[in-house]
CSV table of C-alpha atoms in Angstrom, one decimal:
chain,number,residue,atom,x,y,z
A,1,UNK,CA,15.0,31.3,84.4
A,2,UNK,CA,13.2,31.5,80.8
A,3,UNK,CA,10.7,28.8,81.8
A,4,UNK,CA,9.9,30.8,85.1
A,5,UNK,CA,9.3,34.0,82.9
A,6,UNK,CA,7.2,32.0,80.4
A,7,UNK,CA,5.1,30.6,83.4
A,8,UNK,CA,4.8,34.0,84.8
A,9,UNK,CA,3.6,35.4,81.6
A,10,UNK,CA,1.0,32.8,81.1
A,11,UNK,CA,-0.4,33.7,84.6
A,12,UNK,CA,-0.2,37.4,84.4
A,13,UNK,CA,-0.5,38.4,80.9
A,14,UNK,CA,1.7,40.0,78.0
A,15,UNK,CA,5.5,40.7,78.2
A,16,UNK,CA,4.9,44.3,79.2
A,17,UNK,CA,3.0,43.2,82.3
A,18,UNK,CA,5.5,40.6,83.3
A,19,UNK,CA,8.4,43.2,82.7
A,20,UNK,CA,6.5,45.6,85.3
A,21,UNK,CA,5.9,42.7,87.6
A,22,UNK,CA,9.7,41.9,87.7
A,23,UNK,CA,10.6,45.6,88.1
A,24,UNK,CA,8.1,46.0,91.2
A,25,UNK,CA,9.6,42.8,92.7
A,26,UNK,CA,13.1,44.1,92.1
A,27,UNK,CA,12.1,47.5,93.8
A,28,UNK,CA,10.7,45.6,96.7
A,29,UNK,CA,13.8,43.4,97.1
A,30,UNK,CA,16.0,46.5,96.7
A,31,UNK,CA,14.2,48.3,99.6
A,32,UNK,CA,14.6,45.2,102.1
A,33,UNK,CA,18.2,44.3,102.8
A,34,UNK,CA,18.4,40.5,103.0
A,35,UNK,CA,21.9,39.5,104.3
A,36,UNK,CA,23.3,36.1,104.1
A,37,UNK,CA,25.2,35.2,107.2
A,38,UNK,CA,28.6,35.7,105.8
A,39,UNK,CA,27.5,39.2,104.5
A,40,UNK,CA,26.4,40.3,107.9
A,41,UNK,CA,29.5,38.9,109.3
A,42,UNK,CA,31.7,40.8,107.1
A,43,UNK,CA,29.9,44.0,107.5
A,44,UNK,CA,30.0,43.6,111.3
A,45,UNK,CA,34.0,42.9,111.1
A,46,UNK,CA,34.3,45.9,108.9
A,47,UNK,CA,32.4,48.1,111.2
A,48,UNK,CA,34.3,47.0,114.4
A,49,UNK,CA,37.7,47.6,112.7
A,50,UNK,CA,37.0,50.5,110.5
A,51,UNK,CA,38.4,48.5,107.4
A,52,UNK,CA,40.3,45.5,106.5
A,53,UNK,CA,42.3,44.1,103.6
A,54,UNK,CA,40.7,41.1,101.8
A,55,UNK,CA,43.3,39.0,103.3
A,56,UNK,CA,42.7,40.3,106.8
A,57,UNK,CA,38.9,39.9,106.4
A,58,UNK,CA,39.3,36.3,105.2
A,59,UNK,CA,41.3,35.5,108.3
A,60,UNK,CA,38.6,37.4,110.5
A,61,UNK,CA,35.8,35.4,108.9
A,62,UNK,CA,37.8,32.1,108.6
A,63,UNK,CA,37.1,31.9,105.0
A,64,UNK,CA,39.3,31.2,102.0
A,65,UNK,CA,40.4,34.1,100.0
A,66,UNK,CA,38.5,33.1,96.9
A,67,UNK,CA,35.2,33.1,99.0
A,68,UNK,CA,36.0,36.3,100.5
A,69,UNK,CA,36.8,38.0,97.3
A,70,UNK,CA,33.3,37.0,96.0
A,71,UNK,CA,31.7,38.1,99.2
A,72,UNK,CA,33.6,41.5,98.9
A,73,UNK,CA,32.6,42.0,95.4
A,74,UNK,CA,28.9,41.3,96.2
A,75,UNK,CA,28.9,44.1,99.0
A,76,UNK,CA,30.6,46.4,96.7
A,77,UNK,CA,28.1,45.8,93.8
A,78,UNK,CA,25.3,46.4,96.5
A,79,UNK,CA,26.8,49.7,97.4
A,80,UNK,CA,27.3,48.4,101.0
A,81,UNK,CA,31.3,48.4,100.9
A,82,UNK,CA,34.1,50.0,99.0
A,83,UNK,CA,37.8,49.6,98.5
A,84,UNK,CA,40.5,52.1,98.8
A,85,UNK,CA,44.3,52.3,99.0
A,86,UNK,CA,45.5,51.7,102.5
A,87,UNK,CA,46.7,55.0,104.2
A,88,UNK,CA,47.1,53.9,107.8
A,89,UNK,CA,49.4,50.6,107.5
A,90,UNK,CA,47.2,49.2,110.5
A,91,UNK,CA,46.1,46.2,108.5
A,92,UNK,CA,48.9,44.1,109.5
A,93,UNK,CA,49.8,43.2,106.0
A,94,UNK,CA,53.6,43.0,104.7
A,95,UNK,CA,54.8,46.5,104.0
A,96,UNK,CA,56.2,45.6,100.5
A,97,UNK,CA,55.2,46.2,97.0
A,98,UNK,CA,52.0,48.3,96.1
A,99,UNK,CA,49.9,49.7,98.9
A,100,UNK,CA,47.3,47.2,100.3
A,101,UNK,CA,43.7,47.8,99.3
A,102,UNK,CA,41.3,48.2,102.2
A,103,UNK,CA,37.6,47.2,102.3
A,104,UNK,CA,35.4,49.4,104.4
A,105,UNK,CA,31.7,50.1,104.9
A,106,UNK,CA,29.9,52.3,102.4
A,107,UNK,CA,26.2,52.1,102.7
A,108,UNK,CA,25.4,55.8,102.4
A,109,UNK,CA,21.9,54.7,101.1
A,110,UNK,CA,21.1,52.7,104.1
A,111,UNK,CA,19.9,54.5,107.2
A,112,UNK,CA,18.5,53.8,110.6
A,113,UNK,CA,16.4,56.1,112.6
A,114,UNK,CA,16.4,56.6,116.2
A,115,UNK,CA,14.0,59.0,118.3
A,116,UNK,CA,13.9,60.1,121.7
A,117,UNK,CA,10.8,61.3,123.9
A,118,UNK,CA,12.1,63.3,126.7
A,119,UNK,CA,10.4,65.7,129.3
A,120,UNK,CA,11.5,68.7,127.5
A,121,UNK,CA,12.2,67.8,123.9
A,122,UNK,CA,11.7,65.1,121.0
A,123,UNK,CA,14.7,64.1,118.8
A,124,UNK,CA,15.1,62.1,115.7
A,125,UNK,CA,18.3,61.1,114.3
A,126,UNK,CA,19.6,59.2,111.2
A,127,UNK,CA,22.7,57.1,110.9
A,128,UNK,CA,24.1,55.4,107.9
A,129,UNK,CA,25.4,51.8,107.6
A,130,UNK,CA,28.8,53.2,108.9
A,131,UNK,CA,27.3,54.3,112.0
A,132,UNK,CA,28.0,58.0,111.0
A,133,UNK,CA,25.2,60.6,111.9
A,134,UNK,CA,23.7,61.9,108.6
A,135,UNK,CA,20.8,64.0,109.8
A,136,UNK,CA,19.1,65.0,113.1
A,137,UNK,CA,16.2,67.3,114.1
A,138,UNK,CA,14.6,68.2,117.5
A,139,UNK,CA,11.6,70.0,118.8
A,140,UNK,CA,10.6,71.3,122.2
A,141,UNK,CA,8.0,69.1,124.2
A,142,UNK,CA,6.2,69.7,127.3
A,143,UNK,CA,6.3,65.9,128.3
A,144,UNK,CA,4.7,66.1,131.8
A,145,UNK,CA,1.6,67.9,130.5
A,146,UNK,CA,1.3,66.0,127.2
A,147,UNK,CA,-0.6,63.4,125.7
A,148,UNK,CA,1.0,60.4,123.8
A,149,UNK,CA,-0.9,61.5,120.7
A,150,UNK,CA,1.1,64.8,120.8
A,151,UNK,CA,4.4,63.0,120.9
A,152,UNK,CA,3.5,60.7,118.1
A,153,UNK,CA,2.7,63.6,115.9
A,154,UNK,CA,5.9,65.2,116.6
A,155,UNK,CA,7.8,62.0,116.0
A,156,UNK,CA,6.1,61.6,112.6
A,157,UNK,CA,6.8,65.3,111.6
A,158,UNK,CA,10.5,65.0,112.7
A,159,UNK,CA,10.9,61.7,110.8
A,160,UNK,CA,9.7,63.4,107.8
A,161,UNK,CA,12.1,66.4,108.1
A,162,UNK,CA,15.0,64.1,108.6
A,163,UNK,CA,14.2,62.2,105.7
A,164,UNK,CA,14.0,65.1,103.5
A,165,UNK,CA,17.6,65.9,104.2
A,166,UNK,CA,18.8,62.3,103.3
A,167,UNK,CA,20.2,61.6,99.8
A,168,UNK,CA,17.6,60.7,97.2
A,169,UNK,CA,16.8,57.1,97.1
A,170,UNK,CA,17.7,56.6,100.8
A,171,UNK,CA,16.4,53.5,102.5
A,172,UNK,CA,15.5,53.7,106.2
A,173,UNK,CA,15.4,50.3,107.8
A,174,UNK,CA,13.6,50.9,111.1
A,175,UNK,CA,12.6,53.4,113.7
A,176,UNK,CA,13.4,53.0,117.3
A,177,UNK,CA,11.8,55.3,119.9
A,178,UNK,CA,13.6,55.8,123.2
A,179,UNK,CA,11.7,57.1,126.2
A,180,UNK,CA,11.9,57.1,130.1
A,181,UNK,CA,10.2,54.0,131.2
A,182,UNK,CA,9.8,50.4,130.7
A,183,UNK,CA,7.9,48.0,128.4
A,184,UNK,CA,5.1,46.0,129.9
A,185,UNK,CA,5.3,42.1,129.9
A,186,UNK,CA,3.2,42.0,126.7
A,187,UNK,CA,6.1,43.7,124.8
A,188,UNK,CA,3.7,46.3,123.2
A,189,UNK,CA,2.8,48.8,125.7
A,190,UNK,CA,5.0,51.3,127.7
A,191,UNK,CA,5.0,52.8,131.2
A,192,UNK,CA,6.6,56.2,131.5
A,193,UNK,CA,5.7,57.4,135.0
A,194,UNK,CA,7.6,60.8,134.5
A,195,UNK,CA,5.5,61.6,131.6
A,196,UNK,CA,2.4,60.3,133.3
A,197,UNK,CA,1.9,57.6,130.8
A,198,UNK,CA,0.9,54.2,131.8
A,199,UNK,CA,0.0,51.2,129.6
A,200,UNK,CA,0.4,53.4,126.4
A,201,UNK,CA,0.9,51.8,123.1
A,202,UNK,CA,2.9,53.9,120.8
A,203,UNK,CA,4.8,51.6,118.3
A,204,UNK,CA,1.7,50.5,116.3
A,205,UNK,CA,0.3,54.2,115.9
A,206,UNK,CA,3.5,55.5,114.8
A,207,UNK,CA,4.1,52.7,112.4
A,208,UNK,CA,0.5,53.4,110.8
A,209,UNK,CA,1.3,57.1,110.6
A,210,UNK,CA,4.8,57.2,109.0
A,211,UNK,CA,5.0,56.5,105.2
A,212,UNK,CA,7.5,53.6,105.7
A,213,UNK,CA,7.2,49.8,105.7
A,214,UNK,CA,9.8,49.3,108.6
A,215,UNK,CA,9.8,48.1,112.2
A,216,UNK,CA,9.0,50.5,114.9
A,217,UNK,CA,10.3,49.6,118.2
A,218,UNK,CA,10.3,51.2,121.7
A,219,UNK,CA,13.5,51.4,124.1
A,220,UNK,CA,14.3,52.6,127.4
A,221,UNK,CA,16.3,56.0,127.2
A,222,UNK,CA,18.9,54.9,129.6
A,223,UNK,CA,19.3,51.6,127.9
A,224,UNK,CA,19.7,53.4,124.6
A,225,UNK,CA,22.4,55.8,126.3
A,226,UNK,CA,24.3,52.7,127.5
A,227,UNK,CA,24.5,51.5,123.9
A,228,UNK,CA,25.4,54.8,122.5
A,229,UNK,CA,28.3,55.1,125.0
A,230,UNK,CA,29.6,51.8,124.5
A,231,UNK,CA,29.0,50.7,120.8
A,232,UNK,CA,31.7,52.2,119.1
A,233,UNK,CA,34.4,51.6,121.8
A,234,UNK,CA,33.8,47.8,121.9
A,235,UNK,CA,36.9,46.0,121.1
A,236,UNK,CA,37.0,43.3,118.2
A,237,UNK,CA,36.4,40.4,120.6
A,238,UNK,CA,33.2,42.1,122.0
A,239,UNK,CA,34.3,41.8,125.5
A,240,UNK,CA,34.6,44.9,127.0
A,241,UNK,CA,34.5,46.3,130.4
A,242,UNK,CA,31.1,45.9,132.2
A,243,UNK,CA,29.5,49.4,132.3
A,244,UNK,CA,26.6,51.3,133.9
A,245,UNK,CA,25.2,54.3,132.2
A,246,UNK,CA,23.3,56.7,134.7
A,247,UNK,CA,21.0,59.0,132.9
A,248,UNK,CA,20.1,61.9,135.0
A,249,UNK,CA,17.3,64.1,134.0
A,250,UNK,CA,14.2,65.0,135.8
A,251,UNK,CA,14.1,61.2,136.7
A,252,UNK,CA,17.0,58.9,136.9
A,253,UNK,CA,17.6,55.8,134.6
A,254,UNK,CA,20.1,53.0,134.2
A,255,UNK,CA,21.5,51.1,131.2
A,256,UNK,CA,23.6,48.0,132.2
A,257,UNK,CA,26.1,46.5,129.7
A,258,UNK,CA,27.5,43.2,131.1
A,259,UNK,CA,30.2,41.3,129.2
A,260,UNK,CA,29.4,43.3,126.1
A,261,UNK,CA,25.7,42.6,126.3
A,262,UNK,CA,22.8,45.0,127.2
A,263,UNK,CA,21.2,43.3,130.3
A,264,UNK,CA,17.5,43.7,130.3
A,265,UNK,CA,16.3,41.5,133.1
A,266,UNK,CA,13.4,39.1,133.1
A,267,UNK,CA,10.9,41.3,131.3
A,268,UNK,CA,13.1,43.8,129.9
A,269,UNK,CA,12.8,46.5,132.6
A,270,UNK,CA,16.3,46.1,134.4
A,271,UNK,CA,18.0,49.4,135.2
A,272,UNK,CA,15.1,51.3,137.0
A,273,UNK,CA,17.7,52.6,139.4
A,274,UNK,CA,16.0,55.8,140.0
A,275,UNK,CA,13.4,54.2,142.1
A,276,UNK,CA,15.9,52.5,144.4
A,277,UNK,CA,15.2,53.7,148.0
A,278,UNK,CA,18.2,55.4,149.6
A,279,UNK,CA,17.0,57.6,152.2
A,280,UNK,CA,13.9,58.5,154.3
A,281,UNK,CA,12.7,61.3,152.1
A,282,UNK,CA,14.3,63.2,149.1
A,283,UNK,CA,14.4,67.0,148.2
A,284,UNK,CA,11.1,66.6,146.2
A,285,UNK,CA,7.9,65.4,147.8
A,286,UNK,CA,6.8,61.9,146.8
A,287,UNK,CA,3.7,60.5,149.0
A,288,UNK,CA,3.8,57.1,147.3
A,289,UNK,CA,7.4,56.0,147.0
A,290,UNK,CA,9.6,58.5,149.4
A,291,UNK,CA,13.2,58.2,149.4
A,292,UNK,CA,13.9,57.1,145.9
A,293,UNK,CA,17.3,58.0,144.5
A,294,UNK,CA,15.8,60.3,141.9
A,295,UNK,CA,14.2,62.4,144.4
A,296,UNK,CA,17.7,63.2,145.8
A,297,UNK,CA,19.8,63.6,142.6
A,298,UNK,CA,17.4,64.4,139.8
A,299,UNK,CA,17.1,67.8,138.2
A,300,UNK,CA,14.0,68.8,140.2
A,301,UNK,CA,15.7,67.7,143.4
A,302,UNK,CA,18.9,69.5,142.6
A,303,UNK,CA,17.0,72.8,141.9
A,304,UNK,CA,14.7,72.3,145.0
A,305,UNK,CA,17.8,72.0,147.2
A,306,UNK,CA,19.4,75.0,145.8
A,307,UNK,CA,16.1,77.0,146.0
A,308,UNK,CA,16.0,76.0,149.8
A,309,UNK,CA,19.7,76.9,150.5
A,310,UNK,CA,19.7,80.1,148.5
A,311,UNK,CA,16.3,81.4,148.1
A,312,UNK,CA,16.6,81.5,144.3
A,313,UNK,CA,14.3,79.5,142.0
A,314,UNK,CA,16.0,79.1,138.6
A,315,UNK,CA,16.8,76.7,135.9
A,316,UNK,CA,19.6,74.0,135.7
A,317,UNK,CA,21.5,76.3,133.1
A,318,UNK,CA,21.5,79.2,135.7
A,319,UNK,CA,22.5,77.0,138.4
A,320,UNK,CA,25.5,75.6,136.3
A,321,UNK,CA,26.5,79.1,135.4
A,322,UNK,CA,26.4,80.3,139.1
A,323,UNK,CA,28.4,77.0,140.0
A,324,UNK,CA,31.0,77.9,137.5
A,325,UNK,CA,31.5,81.2,138.9
A,326,UNK,CA,32.6,79.8,142.1
A,327,UNK,CA,29.4,80.8,144.0
A,328,UNK,CA,30.0,79.1,147.5
A,329,UNK,CA,26.3,78.4,148.0
A,330,UNK,CA,26.0,76.6,144.6
A,331,UNK,CA,29.1,74.6,145.3
A,332,UNK,CA,27.8,73.5,148.7
A,333,UNK,CA,24.7,72.5,146.9
A,334,UNK,CA,26.7,70.6,144.3
A,335,UNK,CA,28.7,68.7,146.9
A,336,UNK,CA,25.7,67.7,148.8
A,337,UNK,CA,24.3,66.4,145.4
A,338,UNK,CA,27.4,64.4,145.1
A,339,UNK,CA,27.1,62.7,148.5
A,340,UNK,CA,23.6,61.4,147.5
A,341,UNK,CA,25.0,60.4,144.1
A,342,UNK,CA,27.7,58.3,145.8
A,343,UNK,CA,25.1,56.7,148.0
A,344,UNK,CA,23.3,55.1,145.1
A,345,UNK,CA,26.7,54.6,142.9
A,346,UNK,CA,28.2,52.6,145.9
A,347,UNK,CA,25.2,50.3,146.0
A,348,UNK,CA,25.2,49.8,142.5
A,349,UNK,CA,28.9,49.1,142.4
A,350,UNK,CA,28.6,46.3,145.0
A,351,UNK,CA,25.7,44.6,142.9
A,352,UNK,CA,27.0,45.0,139.4
A,353,UNK,CA,30.9,45.6,139.8
A,354,UNK,CA,30.9,47.7,136.6
A,355,UNK,CA,34.3,48.6,135.2
A,356,UNK,CA,33.1,52.0,134.6
A,357,UNK,CA,30.1,54.3,135.4
A,358,UNK,CA,29.0,56.7,132.7
A,359,UNK,CA,27.0,59.8,133.9
A,360,UNK,CA,24.7,61.2,131.2
A,361,UNK,CA,22.0,63.6,130.9
A,362,UNK,CA,21.8,67.4,131.6
A,363,UNK,CA,22.3,67.1,135.3
A,364,UNK,CA,25.7,65.1,134.7
A,365,UNK,CA,27.2,68.7,133.8
A,366,UNK,CA,27.6,69.1,137.6
A,367,UNK,CA,29.9,66.3,138.0
A,368,UNK,CA,33.1,67.8,136.7
A,369,UNK,CA,32.8,70.5,139.6
A,370,UNK,CA,32.5,67.6,142.3
A,371,UNK,CA,34.6,64.8,140.5
A,372,UNK,CA,37.4,64.6,143.0
A,373,UNK,CA,35.0,64.6,145.8
A,374,UNK,CA,32.9,62.0,144.2
A,375,UNK,CA,35.7,59.8,143.5
A,376,UNK,CA,37.0,59.7,146.9
A,377,UNK,CA,33.6,59.2,148.5
A,378,UNK,CA,33.0,56.2,146.3
A,379,UNK,CA,36.3,54.6,147.2
A,380,UNK,CA,35.7,55.2,150.8
A,381,UNK,CA,32.2,53.7,150.5
A,382,UNK,CA,33.4,50.3,149.2
A,383,UNK,CA,35.2,47.5,151.2
A,384,UNK,CA,38.9,47.8,151.2
A,385,UNK,CA,40.4,46.1,148.2
A,386,UNK,CA,36.9,46.1,146.3
A,387,UNK,CA,37.5,47.6,142.8
A,388,UNK,CA,36.4,51.0,142.5
A,389,UNK,CA,34.8,51.8,139.0
A,390,UNK,CA,36.0,54.7,136.9
A,391,UNK,CA,33.4,57.5,136.7
A,392,UNK,CA,33.1,59.3,133.3
A,393,UNK,CA,30.7,61.7,131.8
A,394,UNK,CA,28.8,61.1,128.6
A,395,UNK,CA,30.8,61.3,125.4
A,396,UNK,CA,27.5,61.5,123.3
A,397,UNK,CA,25.7,64.5,125.0
A,398,UNK,CA,22.1,65.3,124.2
A,399,UNK,CA,22.2,62.8,121.2
A,400,UNK,CA,22.8,59.9,123.5
A,401,UNK,CA,19.2,58.4,123.6
A,402,UNK,CA,18.2,58.9,119.9
A,403,UNK,CA,21.7,57.7,118.7
A,404,UNK,CA,21.7,54.6,120.8
A,405,UNK,CA,18.2,53.7,119.7
A,406,UNK,CA,19.5,53.9,116.2
A,407,UNK,CA,22.5,51.9,117.0
A,408,UNK,CA,20.4,49.1,118.3
A,409,UNK,CA,18.6,48.8,114.7
A,410,UNK,CA,22.2,49.1,113.1
A,411,UNK,CA,23.4,46.2,115.4
A,412,UNK,CA,20.4,44.0,114.6
A,413,UNK,CA,21.1,44.6,110.8
A,414,UNK,CA,24.7,43.7,111.2
A,415,UNK,CA,23.6,40.6,113.2
A,416,UNK,CA,21.3,39.5,110.3
A,417,UNK,CA,18.1,40.6,111.7
A,418,UNK,CA,16.5,42.9,109.1
A,419,UNK,CA,13.1,42.9,110.8
A,420,UNK,CA,13.8,43.1,114.5
A,421,UNK,CA,10.6,42.7,116.7
A,422,UNK,CA,12.3,42.3,120.1
A,423,UNK,CA,14.7,44.3,122.0
A,424,UNK,CA,17.2,41.6,122.3
A,425,UNK,CA,20.0,43.1,120.4
A,426,UNK,CA,23.3,43.6,122.0
A,427,UNK,CA,26.3,45.9,122.0
A,428,UNK,CA,29.0,44.6,119.7
């Protein structure tokens, strides 16, 4: 080490200069997490389980207790883990003597940023290394009448707003932006038909506009929702039920989780289920691709149907309020919506055979009013004996797209990928 310092001094100048250089190098290293494989494995195990004793962690990682002890100490010294006395008794250790010491993720200085560009709003959310939401911000957005540059400016402003609420010295390690649509085969440009954007490049301009040297990625919003809904609930072996997330807003998107992995398809665009043809014509006009599923069950289709039946033109919130009051016209509209919902779900159930279907997005608020009818219709639509998937509503609400986008960066970090460039990360 002394020889290295002398050589650096010879090349760079006096001791004060080399001290400054070492300090700068240290600062750069401290702002880039470089996990060794066993450190990433340990953090992943601690995240999945919520905390383990050193002995349990050693068994989980198939390492000696001595090696695990050194590993834990390194994580504690880096501020990425902490130790506490066991309070739950869930660590499968003998219940004799002193209470066990549990190792859990700390990492309150490490953050991952997720954003969502929707038709009506833009969100930015920050989670820490434990996966806990630490800050979020939102702004209204007129997506259909907007330009990509406007969305970029709002995201940059919201990222700055979120960062100001984080603890001093907080280190963001990536920004993942979810939006409706899919990446082109080049992996750089995005198509978002519902926003009127085609072949748009967002990642690079955003990266150049934010004051952060971190990866900026783009993600389909329904994929992000699928991750948000399944990431925390995945069992330790990573083999959960196959799931399908159906995001219903103005358009309809799908996120497919198969055997614990996010299924992306050949070019990353799998899940564009809103464009499935299921009828001759929907409830909103589409001269180019009539009969697509989203023209039957999307927000615009629902409100157009209700306006046709009742003569009332209103918002989704107003419709749900009338529905909740027991209005028979609104209920008839909701039941018709459920019939077309099932037509698409039955097709997807036959193709994908998911264990559960998660309905997300603002329009999913209708489902509780027609849940019994939907489940009966879905079961009747499938061949006798074919497994009927469970149908649930979202547990993450409006946060789903931005939260899932952040979770994807979090998962990449725990997999040892500190500079992700491809959207090939999976659900734990």
